[in-house]
Coordinates of C-alpha atoms in Angstrom, one line a residue:
M1 CA 201.7 30.3 -59.2
S2 CA 201.6 29.1 -55.6
R3 CA 198.5 29.5 -53.4
V4 CA 198.1 32.9 -51.6
V5 CA 198.3 32.2 -47.9
L6 CA 198.0 35.8 -46.7
E7 CA 196.7 38.9 -48.4
M8 CA 196.6 42.5 -47.2
R9 CA 194.3 44.7 -49.4
D10 CA 194.3 48.5 -49.6
I11 CA 195.6 49.0 -46.0
V12 CA 195.3 52.6 -44.7
K13 CA 196.9 53.7 -41.4
R14 CA 196.8 57.2 -40.1
F15 CA 198.6 58.8 -37.2
P16 CA 198.0 62.4 -36.0
G17 CA 199.1 64.6 -38.9
V18 CA 200.7 61.6 -40.8
L19 CA 199.2 59.2 -43.4
A20 CA 201.6 56.3 -42.8
L21 CA 200.0 53.8 -45.2
N22 CA 197.8 54.8 -48.1
G23 CA 196.2 51.9 -49.8
V24 CA 199.0 49.3 -49.4
S25 CA 198.6 45.7 -50.5
L26 CA 200.7 42.6 -50.0
K27 CA 200.5 39.0 -50.9
V28 CA 202.4 36.1 -49.3
Y29 CA 202.5 32.8 -51.2
E30 CA 202.8 29.3 -49.8
G31 CA 206.3 27.9 -50.0
E32 CA 207.8 31.2 -51.3
A33 CA 209.6 34.3 -50.0
M34 CA 208.1 37.7 -50.6
A35 CA 210.7 40.6 -50.4
L36 CA 209.1 43.6 -48.8
L37 CA 211.2 46.6 -50.0
G38 CA 211.3 50.3 -49.6
E39 CA 213.4 53.1 -48.1
N40 CA 213.4 53.7 -44.3
G41 CA 210.0 55.4 -43.6
A42 CA 208.3 53.7 -46.6
G43 CA 205.9 51.9 -44.3
K44 CA 207.3 48.4 -44.1
S45 CA 207.4 48.2 -40.3
T46 CA 204.0 49.9 -40.0
L47 CA 202.5 47.4 -42.4
M48 CA 203.8 44.5 -40.4
K49 CA 202.6 46.0 -37.1
V50 CA 199.1 46.4 -38.7
L51 CA 199.3 42.7 -39.8
T52 CA 200.3 41.4 -36.3
G53 CA 197.8 43.6 -34.4
V54 CA 200.2 46.1 -32.9
Y55 CA 198.4 48.9 -34.8
K56 CA 194.7 48.9 -35.7
R57 CA 194.2 49.6 -39.4
D58 CA 191.9 52.5 -40.4
E59 CA 190.8 50.9 -43.7
G60 CA 191.5 47.8 -45.7
T61 CA 191.2 44.0 -45.4
I62 CA 193.5 41.2 -44.2
L63 CA 192.8 37.7 -45.5
Y64 CA 194.6 34.7 -43.9
E65 CA 194.0 31.2 -45.1
G66 CA 190.9 32.5 -47.0
R67 CA 189.3 34.2 -44.0
E68 CA 189.2 37.8 -42.9
V69 CA 191.2 38.5 -39.7
A70 CA 191.7 41.5 -37.4
Y71 CA 194.2 40.8 -34.6
T72 CA 194.3 43.1 -31.6
N73 CA 197.7 42.0 -30.4
A74 CA 200.8 40.1 -31.5
R75 CA 200.0 37.1 -29.4
Q76 CA 196.7 36.5 -31.4
A77 CA 198.7 36.6 -34.6
Q78 CA 201.2 34.2 -33.3
D79 CA 198.6 31.8 -32.1
D80 CA 197.0 31.9 -35.5
G81 CA 200.3 31.0 -37.2
I82 CA 201.9 34.4 -38.1
A83 CA 205.3 34.8 -36.5
I84 CA 207.7 37.7 -36.7
I85 CA 211.5 37.5 -36.1
H86 CA 212.6 41.0 -35.3
Q87 CA 215.9 42.7 -36.1
E88 CA 216.5 42.9 -32.4
L89 CA 215.9 39.3 -31.3
N90 CA 213.4 38.7 -28.5
L91 CA 215.3 36.2 -26.5
I92 CA 216.3 36.2 -22.8
P93 CA 220.1 35.8 -22.6
K94 CA 220.3 34.3 -19.1
M95 CA 217.7 31.6 -19.9
K96 CA 218.3 28.3 -21.7
V97 CA 217.5 27.6 -25.3
Y98 CA 214.5 25.3 -24.5
E99 CA 213.2 27.8 -22.0
N100 CA 213.2 30.6 -24.7
I101 CA 211.5 28.3 -27.3
F102 CA 208.7 27.5 -24.9
L103 CA 208.5 30.9 -23.2
G104 CA 204.8 31.7 -22.6
R105 CA 203.9 28.2 -24.0
E106 CA 205.3 26.1 -21.2
V107 CA 204.1 22.5 -21.0
R108 CA 203.1 21.1 -17.6
K109 CA 202.5 17.7 -16.2
R110 CA 199.2 16.8 -14.6
G111 CA 200.3 18.0 -11.2
G112 CA 201.2 21.4 -12.6
A113 CA 205.0 21.0 -12.6
L114 CA 206.9 21.9 -15.8
D115 CA 207.5 19.0 -18.1
K116 CA 211.1 19.8 -18.7
K117 CA 211.9 16.5 -20.3
Y118 CA 209.3 17.0 -23.0
M119 CA 210.3 20.6 -23.7
I120 CA 213.9 19.7 -24.0
Q121 CA 213.2 16.8 -26.3
K122 CA 210.8 18.9 -28.5
S123 CA 213.3 21.7 -28.6
A124 CA 216.0 19.3 -29.8
E125 CA 213.6 18.1 -32.6
L126 CA 212.9 21.7 -33.7
L127 CA 216.5 22.6 -33.7
Q128 CA 217.2 19.6 -35.8
E129 CA 214.6 20.8 -38.3
V130 CA 216.6 24.0 -38.7
R131 CA 219.8 22.1 -38.9
M132 CA 221.2 23.5 -35.7
N133 CA 223.5 21.2 -33.6
I134 CA 223.2 23.1 -30.3
S135 CA 222.0 21.8 -26.9
P136 CA 218.5 22.8 -25.7
N137 CA 220.2 23.3 -22.3
A138 CA 222.7 25.9 -23.6
L139 CA 222.3 29.5 -22.4
I140 CA 221.2 32.0 -25.1
S141 CA 224.1 34.2 -24.0
S142 CA 226.6 31.5 -25.1
L143 CA 225.2 31.5 -28.7
S144 CA 226.3 33.5 -31.8
I145 CA 223.8 35.8 -33.4
A146 CA 223.2 33.3 -36.2
Q147 CA 222.5 30.6 -33.6
Q148 CA 220.1 32.9 -31.8
Q149 CA 218.2 33.5 -35.0
M150 CA 217.8 29.8 -35.4
V151 CA 216.3 29.6 -31.9
E152 CA 213.8 32.3 -33.0
I153 CA 212.9 30.2 -36.1
A154 CA 212.5 27.1 -33.9
K155 CA 210.0 29.1 -31.8
A156 CA 208.1 29.9 -35.0
L157 CA 208.0 26.2 -35.9
L158 CA 206.7 25.3 -32.4
M159 CA 203.8 27.7 -33.1
D160 CA 203.3 25.9 -36.4
A161 CA 203.6 29.3 -38.1
K162 CA 202.4 29.3 -41.7
V163 CA 203.8 32.8 -42.3
I164 CA 207.2 33.9 -41.0
I165 CA 208.3 37.5 -41.2
M166 CA 212.0 38.1 -41.1
D167 CA 213.1 41.7 -40.5
E168 CA 216.7 42.4 -41.6
P169 CA 217.7 38.8 -40.7
T170 CA 221.3 39.1 -42.1
D171 CA 222.1 42.6 -40.7
A172 CA 224.2 41.4 -37.8
L173 CA 225.5 38.2 -39.5
P174 CA 229.0 37.8 -40.9
D175 CA 229.0 36.8 -44.6
E176 CA 229.9 33.2 -43.9
E177 CA 226.8 32.7 -41.8
V178 CA 224.4 34.3 -44.3
E179 CA 224.4 31.2 -46.6
S180 CA 223.5 29.0 -43.6
L181 CA 220.4 31.2 -43.0
F182 CA 219.5 31.0 -46.6
N183 CA 219.6 27.2 -46.4
I184 CA 217.2 27.4 -43.5
I185 CA 214.9 29.6 -45.5
R186 CA 215.0 27.1 -48.3
T187 CA 214.1 24.4 -45.9
L188 CA 211.2 26.5 -44.6
K189 CA 209.9 27.0 -48.1
E190 CA 210.0 23.2 -48.7
K191 CA 207.8 22.9 -45.7
K192 CA 205.4 25.3 -47.5
K193 CA 206.0 28.2 -45.1
G194 CA 205.3 31.6 -46.6
I195 CA 208.2 34.1 -45.9
V196 CA 208.1 37.9 -45.7
Y197 CA 211.7 38.9 -46.2
I198 CA 212.6 42.5 -45.3
S199 CA 216.1 43.6 -46.2
H200 CA 218.2 46.5 -47.5
R201 CA 220.7 44.1 -49.0
L202 CA 219.2 44.0 -52.4
K203 CA 221.6 41.3 -53.7
E204 CA 220.0 38.9 -51.2
I205 CA 216.6 39.4 -52.8
F206 CA 217.7 37.8 -56.0
E207 CA 219.1 34.8 -54.2
I208 CA 216.3 33.9 -51.8
C209 CA 213.0 35.5 -52.9
E210 CA 210.5 34.7 -55.7
H211 CA 208.5 37.9 -55.6
A212 CA 209.0 41.5 -54.4
T213 CA 206.5 44.1 -53.1
I214 CA 207.8 47.6 -53.2
L215 CA 206.6 50.5 -51.1
R216 CA 207.4 54.2 -51.3
D217 CA 206.3 57.0 -48.9
G218 CA 203.5 54.8 -47.5
Q219 CA 202.1 53.8 -50.9
F220 CA 202.1 50.5 -52.8
I221 CA 204.2 50.8 -55.9
T222 CA 204.2 47.3 -57.4
E223 CA 204.5 43.6 -56.9
K224 CA 206.7 41.7 -59.4
P225 CA 208.4 38.4 -59.8
V226 CA 212.1 38.8 -58.9
C227 CA 213.1 37.2 -62.2
E228 CA 211.7 40.3 -64.0
L229 CA 213.8 42.7 -61.9
D230 CA 217.4 43.9 -61.6
Q231 CA 219.1 45.9 -58.9
Q232 CA 218.8 49.2 -60.7
S233 CA 215.1 48.8 -61.4
L234 CA 214.5 48.0 -57.8
I235 CA 216.3 51.1 -56.6
S236 CA 214.5 53.3 -59.0
M237 CA 211.1 52.0 -57.8
M238 CA 212.1 52.3 -54.1
V239 CA 213.4 55.9 -54.3
G240 CA 211.4 57.2 -57.2
R241 CA 214.5 58.2 -59.1
S242 CA 217.6 56.6 -60.7
L243 CA 220.7 56.4 -58.5
D244 CA 223.2 56.5 -61.4
Q245 CA 226.1 57.3 -59.1
Q246 CA 225.8 55.0 -56.1
F247 CA 229.1 56.2 -54.5
P248 CA 229.5 59.9 -55.1
Y249 CA 233.3 60.0 -54.5
M250 CA 234.8 63.5 -54.3
D251 CA 238.4 63.8 -55.6
M252 CA 240.1 66.7 -53.9
E253 CA 243.6 67.8 -52.9
L254 CA 244.5 66.4 -49.5
G255 CA 245.9 68.6 -46.8
E256 CA 248.4 68.1 -44.0
V257 CA 248.6 64.9 -41.8
I258 CA 246.0 65.4 -39.1
F259 CA 246.3 62.0 -37.2
S260 CA 249.0 59.3 -37.2
V261 CA 249.4 56.0 -35.4
K262 CA 252.7 54.2 -35.1
G263 CA 253.3 50.7 -33.8
L264 CA 250.0 50.6 -31.9
S265 CA 249.7 47.3 -30.0
N266 CA 247.6 45.7 -27.3
H267 CA 245.8 42.3 -26.8
L268 CA 243.5 43.1 -29.8
V269 CA 245.8 44.6 -32.4
R270 CA 249.5 44.3 -33.2
D271 CA 251.9 46.9 -34.6
I272 CA 249.4 49.0 -36.5
S273 CA 250.7 52.1 -38.2
F274 CA 248.9 54.6 -40.5
E275 CA 248.2 58.3 -41.0
V276 CA 245.2 60.3 -42.2
R277 CA 245.3 63.7 -43.9
S278 CA 242.9 66.6 -43.9
G279 CA 240.1 66.0 -46.3
E280 CA 240.9 62.3 -46.6
V281 CA 238.8 59.1 -46.2
L282 CA 240.9 56.2 -45.0
G283 CA 238.9 53.0 -45.6
V284 CA 239.6 50.2 -43.2
T285 CA 238.7 46.7 -44.4
G286 CA 239.4 43.0 -43.7
L287 CA 237.6 39.7 -43.1
V288 CA 235.5 39.0 -40.0
G289 CA 237.8 39.1 -36.9
A290 CA 240.3 41.4 -38.7
G291 CA 240.3 43.8 -35.7
R292 CA 238.8 46.8 -37.5
T293 CA 236.4 47.8 -34.7
E294 CA 238.9 46.8 -32.0
L295 CA 241.4 49.3 -33.6
A296 CA 238.8 52.1 -33.6
Q297 CA 237.8 51.4 -30.0
T298 CA 241.5 51.4 -29.0
I299 CA 242.0 54.8 -30.6
Y300 CA 238.9 56.0 -28.8
G301 CA 240.2 54.9 -25.4
L302 CA 237.9 51.9 -24.9
H303 CA 240.7 49.4 -24.8
E304 CA 244.0 49.9 -23.0
W305 CA 247.3 50.1 -24.9
K306 CA 250.9 50.6 -23.8
E307 CA 252.9 50.1 -27.0
G308 CA 253.1 52.6 -29.9
E309 CA 252.1 56.2 -30.2
M310 CA 249.3 58.4 -31.5
T311 CA 249.8 62.0 -32.8
L312 CA 247.0 64.5 -33.4
R313 CA 248.1 67.7 -35.2
G314 CA 251.7 67.1 -34.2
K315 CA 251.0 66.5 -30.5
Q316 CA 251.3 63.1 -28.9
I317 CA 248.0 61.9 -27.2
H318 CA 247.0 58.8 -25.2
P319 CA 243.3 58.8 -24.5
T320 CA 242.3 56.3 -21.9
N321 CA 238.5 56.8 -22.2
P322 CA 236.1 58.3 -24.7
N323 CA 235.8 61.6 -22.9
Q324 CA 239.5 62.2 -23.3
A325 CA 239.3 61.2 -27.0
I326 CA 236.5 63.7 -27.6
R327 CA 238.4 66.5 -25.8
H328 CA 241.4 65.7 -28.0
G329 CA 239.2 66.0 -31.1
I330 CA 238.5 62.3 -32.0
Y331 CA 235.0 60.9 -32.2
Y332 CA 234.0 57.2 -32.8
M333 CA 230.6 56.6 -34.4
T334 CA 229.7 53.0 -33.3
E335 CA 228.5 50.3 -35.7
D336 CA 225.6 49.4 -33.3
R337 CA 223.6 52.7 -33.1
K338 CA 220.7 51.2 -31.1
R339 CA 222.8 49.6 -28.4
N340 CA 225.7 52.0 -28.1
G341 CA 225.1 55.1 -30.2
L342 CA 221.6 56.2 -29.0
V343 CA 219.4 56.3 -25.9
L344 CA 216.3 55.2 -27.6
I345 CA 213.8 56.4 -24.9
M346 CA 215.3 59.9 -25.1
D347 CA 214.3 62.5 -27.6
V348 CA 216.2 63.7 -30.7
R349 CA 217.5 66.9 -29.1
K350 CA 218.9 65.1 -26.0
N351 CA 220.6 62.5 -28.1
I352 CA 222.3 65.0 -30.4
S353 CA 223.7 67.0 -27.5
L354 CA 224.6 64.1 -25.3
S355 CA 228.4 64.1 -26.1
S356 CA 228.6 67.9 -26.0
L357 CA 227.0 68.9 -22.7
E358 CA 230.1 70.8 -21.6
K359 CA 229.6 73.2 -24.5
I360 CA 226.0 74.0 -23.7
S361 CA 226.2 74.0 -19.9
K362 CA 227.0 76.7 -17.3
L363 CA 227.6 75.9 -13.7
G364 CA 226.5 72.4 -14.3
K365 CA 223.1 73.4 -15.9
V366 CA 222.2 72.9 -19.5
D367 CA 221.3 76.1 -21.4
V368 CA 218.2 74.6 -23.1
R369 CA 217.7 77.6 -25.4
K370 CA 221.3 77.1 -26.8
E371 CA 220.8 73.4 -27.0
K372 CA 217.6 73.8 -29.0
K373 CA 219.2 76.2 -31.4
I374 CA 222.3 74.1 -32.1
C375 CA 220.3 70.9 -32.5
A376 CA 217.9 72.7 -34.9
D377 CA 220.9 73.6 -37.0
Y378 CA 222.1 70.0 -37.2
I379 CA 218.6 68.7 -37.9
E380 CA 218.4 71.1 -40.8
K381 CA 222.0 70.6 -42.1
I382 CA 221.9 66.8 -42.0
N383 CA 218.3 66.6 -43.0
V384 CA 217.0 64.5 -40.1
K385 CA 213.4 63.8 -40.8
T386 CA 211.6 64.2 -37.5
P387 CA 208.3 65.8 -36.5
S388 CA 210.2 67.8 -33.8
Q389 CA 213.2 67.8 -31.6
N390 CA 211.0 66.2 -28.9
Q391 CA 210.4 63.1 -30.9
K392 CA 211.6 59.9 -29.2
V393 CA 214.6 58.7 -31.3
R394 CA 213.3 55.1 -31.2
N395 CA 210.3 56.3 -33.4
L396 CA 212.6 57.4 -36.3
S397 CA 213.6 55.2 -39.2
G398 CA 217.0 53.6 -39.3
G399 CA 218.4 56.1 -41.7
N400 CA 217.3 59.1 -39.6
Q401 CA 218.6 57.4 -36.4
Q402 CA 221.9 57.2 -38.1
K403 CA 221.8 60.9 -38.9
V404 CA 221.1 61.7 -35.3
V405 CA 224.2 59.7 -34.3
L406 CA 226.2 61.6 -36.9
S407 CA 224.8 64.9 -35.7
K408 CA 225.9 63.9 -32.1
A409 CA 229.4 63.2 -33.5
L410 CA 229.6 66.5 -35.4
M411 CA 228.4 68.6 -32.5
T412 CA 231.7 67.6 -30.7
E413 CA 233.5 69.3 -33.6
P414 CA 236.1 66.5 -34.1
D415 CA 239.2 66.7 -36.2
V416 CA 239.2 62.9 -36.7
L417 CA 235.9 61.2 -37.3
I418 CA 235.8 57.3 -37.1
L419 CA 232.8 55.9 -38.9
D420 CA 232.2 52.2 -38.1
E421 CA 229.7 50.7 -40.6
P422 CA 228.1 54.1 -41.3
T423 CA 225.4 52.7 -43.6
R424 CA 224.6 49.4 -42.0
G425 CA 220.9 48.7 -41.9
I426 CA 219.8 51.8 -43.9
D427 CA 218.2 52.0 -47.3
V428 CA 219.8 53.0 -50.6
G429 CA 218.5 56.6 -50.5
A430 CA 219.7 57.2 -46.9
K431 CA 223.1 55.7 -47.9
K432 CA 223.5 58.3 -50.6
E433 CA 222.7 61.0 -48.1
I434 CA 225.4 59.7 -45.7
Y435 CA 227.9 59.6 -48.5
T436 CA 227.1 63.2 -49.4
L437 CA 227.6 64.2 -45.8
I438 CA 231.0 62.4 -45.9
N439 CA 232.0 64.5 -48.9
Q440 CA 230.9 67.7 -47.0
L441 CA 233.2 66.7 -44.1
K442 CA 236.0 66.1 -46.6
E443 CA 235.5 69.7 -47.9
R444 CA 235.7 71.0 -44.3
G445 CA 239.1 69.3 -43.9
K446 CA 238.1 66.5 -41.5
A447 CA 240.2 63.4 -41.3
I448 CA 237.8 60.4 -41.7
I449 CA 238.5 56.8 -40.9
M450 CA 235.7 54.6 -42.4
I451 CA 235.3 51.0 -41.4
S452 CA 233.0 48.9 -43.6
S453 CA 232.4 45.2 -44.3
E454 CA 230.8 46.2 -47.7
M455 CA 233.7 46.1 -50.2
P456 CA 231.9 48.3 -52.8
E457 CA 231.5 51.0 -50.2
I458 CA 235.2 50.8 -49.3
L459 CA 236.3 51.0 -52.9
G460 CA 233.7 53.6 -53.8
M461 CA 234.3 56.2 -51.1
S462 CA 237.9 55.8 -49.9
D463 CA 241.0 57.8 -50.9
R464 CA 243.2 55.0 -49.4
V465 CA 242.5 51.5 -48.0
L466 CA 244.1 50.1 -44.9
I467 CA 243.9 46.3 -44.8
L468 CA 243.8 44.4 -41.5
H469 CA 243.8 40.6 -40.8
E470 CA 243.6 39.0 -37.4
G471 CA 244.7 42.2 -35.7
H472 CA 247.7 42.8 -38.0
C473 CA 248.1 45.4 -40.7
K474 CA 248.6 43.7 -44.1
G475 CA 249.3 46.9 -46.1
E476 CA 247.7 49.9 -47.8
L477 CA 246.5 50.5 -51.3
T478 CA 245.8 53.8 -53.0
R479 CA 242.4 54.4 -54.5
A480 CA 243.9 53.8 -58.0
E481 CA 245.4 50.5 -56.8
A482 CA 242.6 49.1 -54.8
T483 CA 240.5 46.3 -56.2
Q484 CA 238.7 43.5 -54.4
E485 CA 241.2 41.0 -55.8
K486 CA 244.3 43.0 -54.6
I487 CA 242.8 43.5 -51.1
M488 CA 242.3 39.7 -50.9
E489 CA 245.8 39.1 -52.1
K490 CA 247.1 41.4 -49.2
I491 CA 245.0 39.5 -46.7
L492 CA 246.2 36.1 -47.8
S493 CA 249.8 37.1 -48.2

């Protein structure tokens, strides 16, 4: 077995009224990737914040390169060789690549002027190490998400990091760019870097990691070699139960056509037609660039359209902005909950009621008592785990943030609910809860349009599947007809 470069032993972290970590241990091996797994709220992020000095541990020991350490801030951890690449990348879009790589570590000449020539040359060398053919003078804003991740990795190499923590590194990447990231991780392992790999995409664990550490409810469950695990055993250890039915599809008799689109066209989509019935889930799938999100946003009034027609409960509509769409009875739940779905600095209650202020206001003033009551009902119905309505939504786990977005959507009482990547970035237990909520909406007669890049999710939860490719509709398949192979045949036809 490889040398242990980092070890956390029996870590305890308490917050007022909450035991967040209760005797958690973690080992990181030189030249290997350690998967850190657990449901949202299991303690993964808290453990990493304890490691990097953001939180002070209450009990336990951290050993790095054989010596005990106790960082008081993230900069100390970085300077010592422990780097973290966050899910939300810490780059400044309007600055150049080399400026971001050297940010806070600028090199100066004897007279005090910045040594730009050296920093550009060194940045080029670091980018070459991670096999990225981009200019050090390029603006960050001009790069893809995958390229921006490589810039973050180059920053870690500049610090000569021995341990690199990657938090959901593939969450925003299209499938074709995931393998490129894996190749970089393999290169880092060859350089004897120790990787902590945090992901909800369990299939990735078997491809890139040698060991897995599993947490549940703030407690250490086990550490095992990945070769001794399978996906089902991982899920069982993470959630404390077997998830025999990953996709709890509900077969029910469909009602009348609620929403229909005929010949919808603009600069993003061309000649799209479909309909959705009461109690139906219409899955929308396609390769990257298919136009799935663009179609949803056009329906929601975010993109202009002049050709085609939309009909809701037999009445033609033409929403030109989200407020109009909501008033008609359509709600679009965005794929990027943190950027577009939530106001992270606001509390849970204000986020839930944000799209329904007209319903709880009188003469322009919010009826706070009514707001509290309605929000309490949604928190209970949807099982949002939060200490109170006043909790800042940024402090919730990803799964509970997603439930807040869903609560906000349902408070508008839509007839048509568009779910764009409804389970992206949440754990298997929270996914099951979202699927159960979808079934409850079907029972209530809602028409649901579900966009997902996860083919098993589309096949597992949809009544029908609409297939898009490069902004065009390539056909539909019933649930009985739909397979991954037939969907690809439609795309390539």
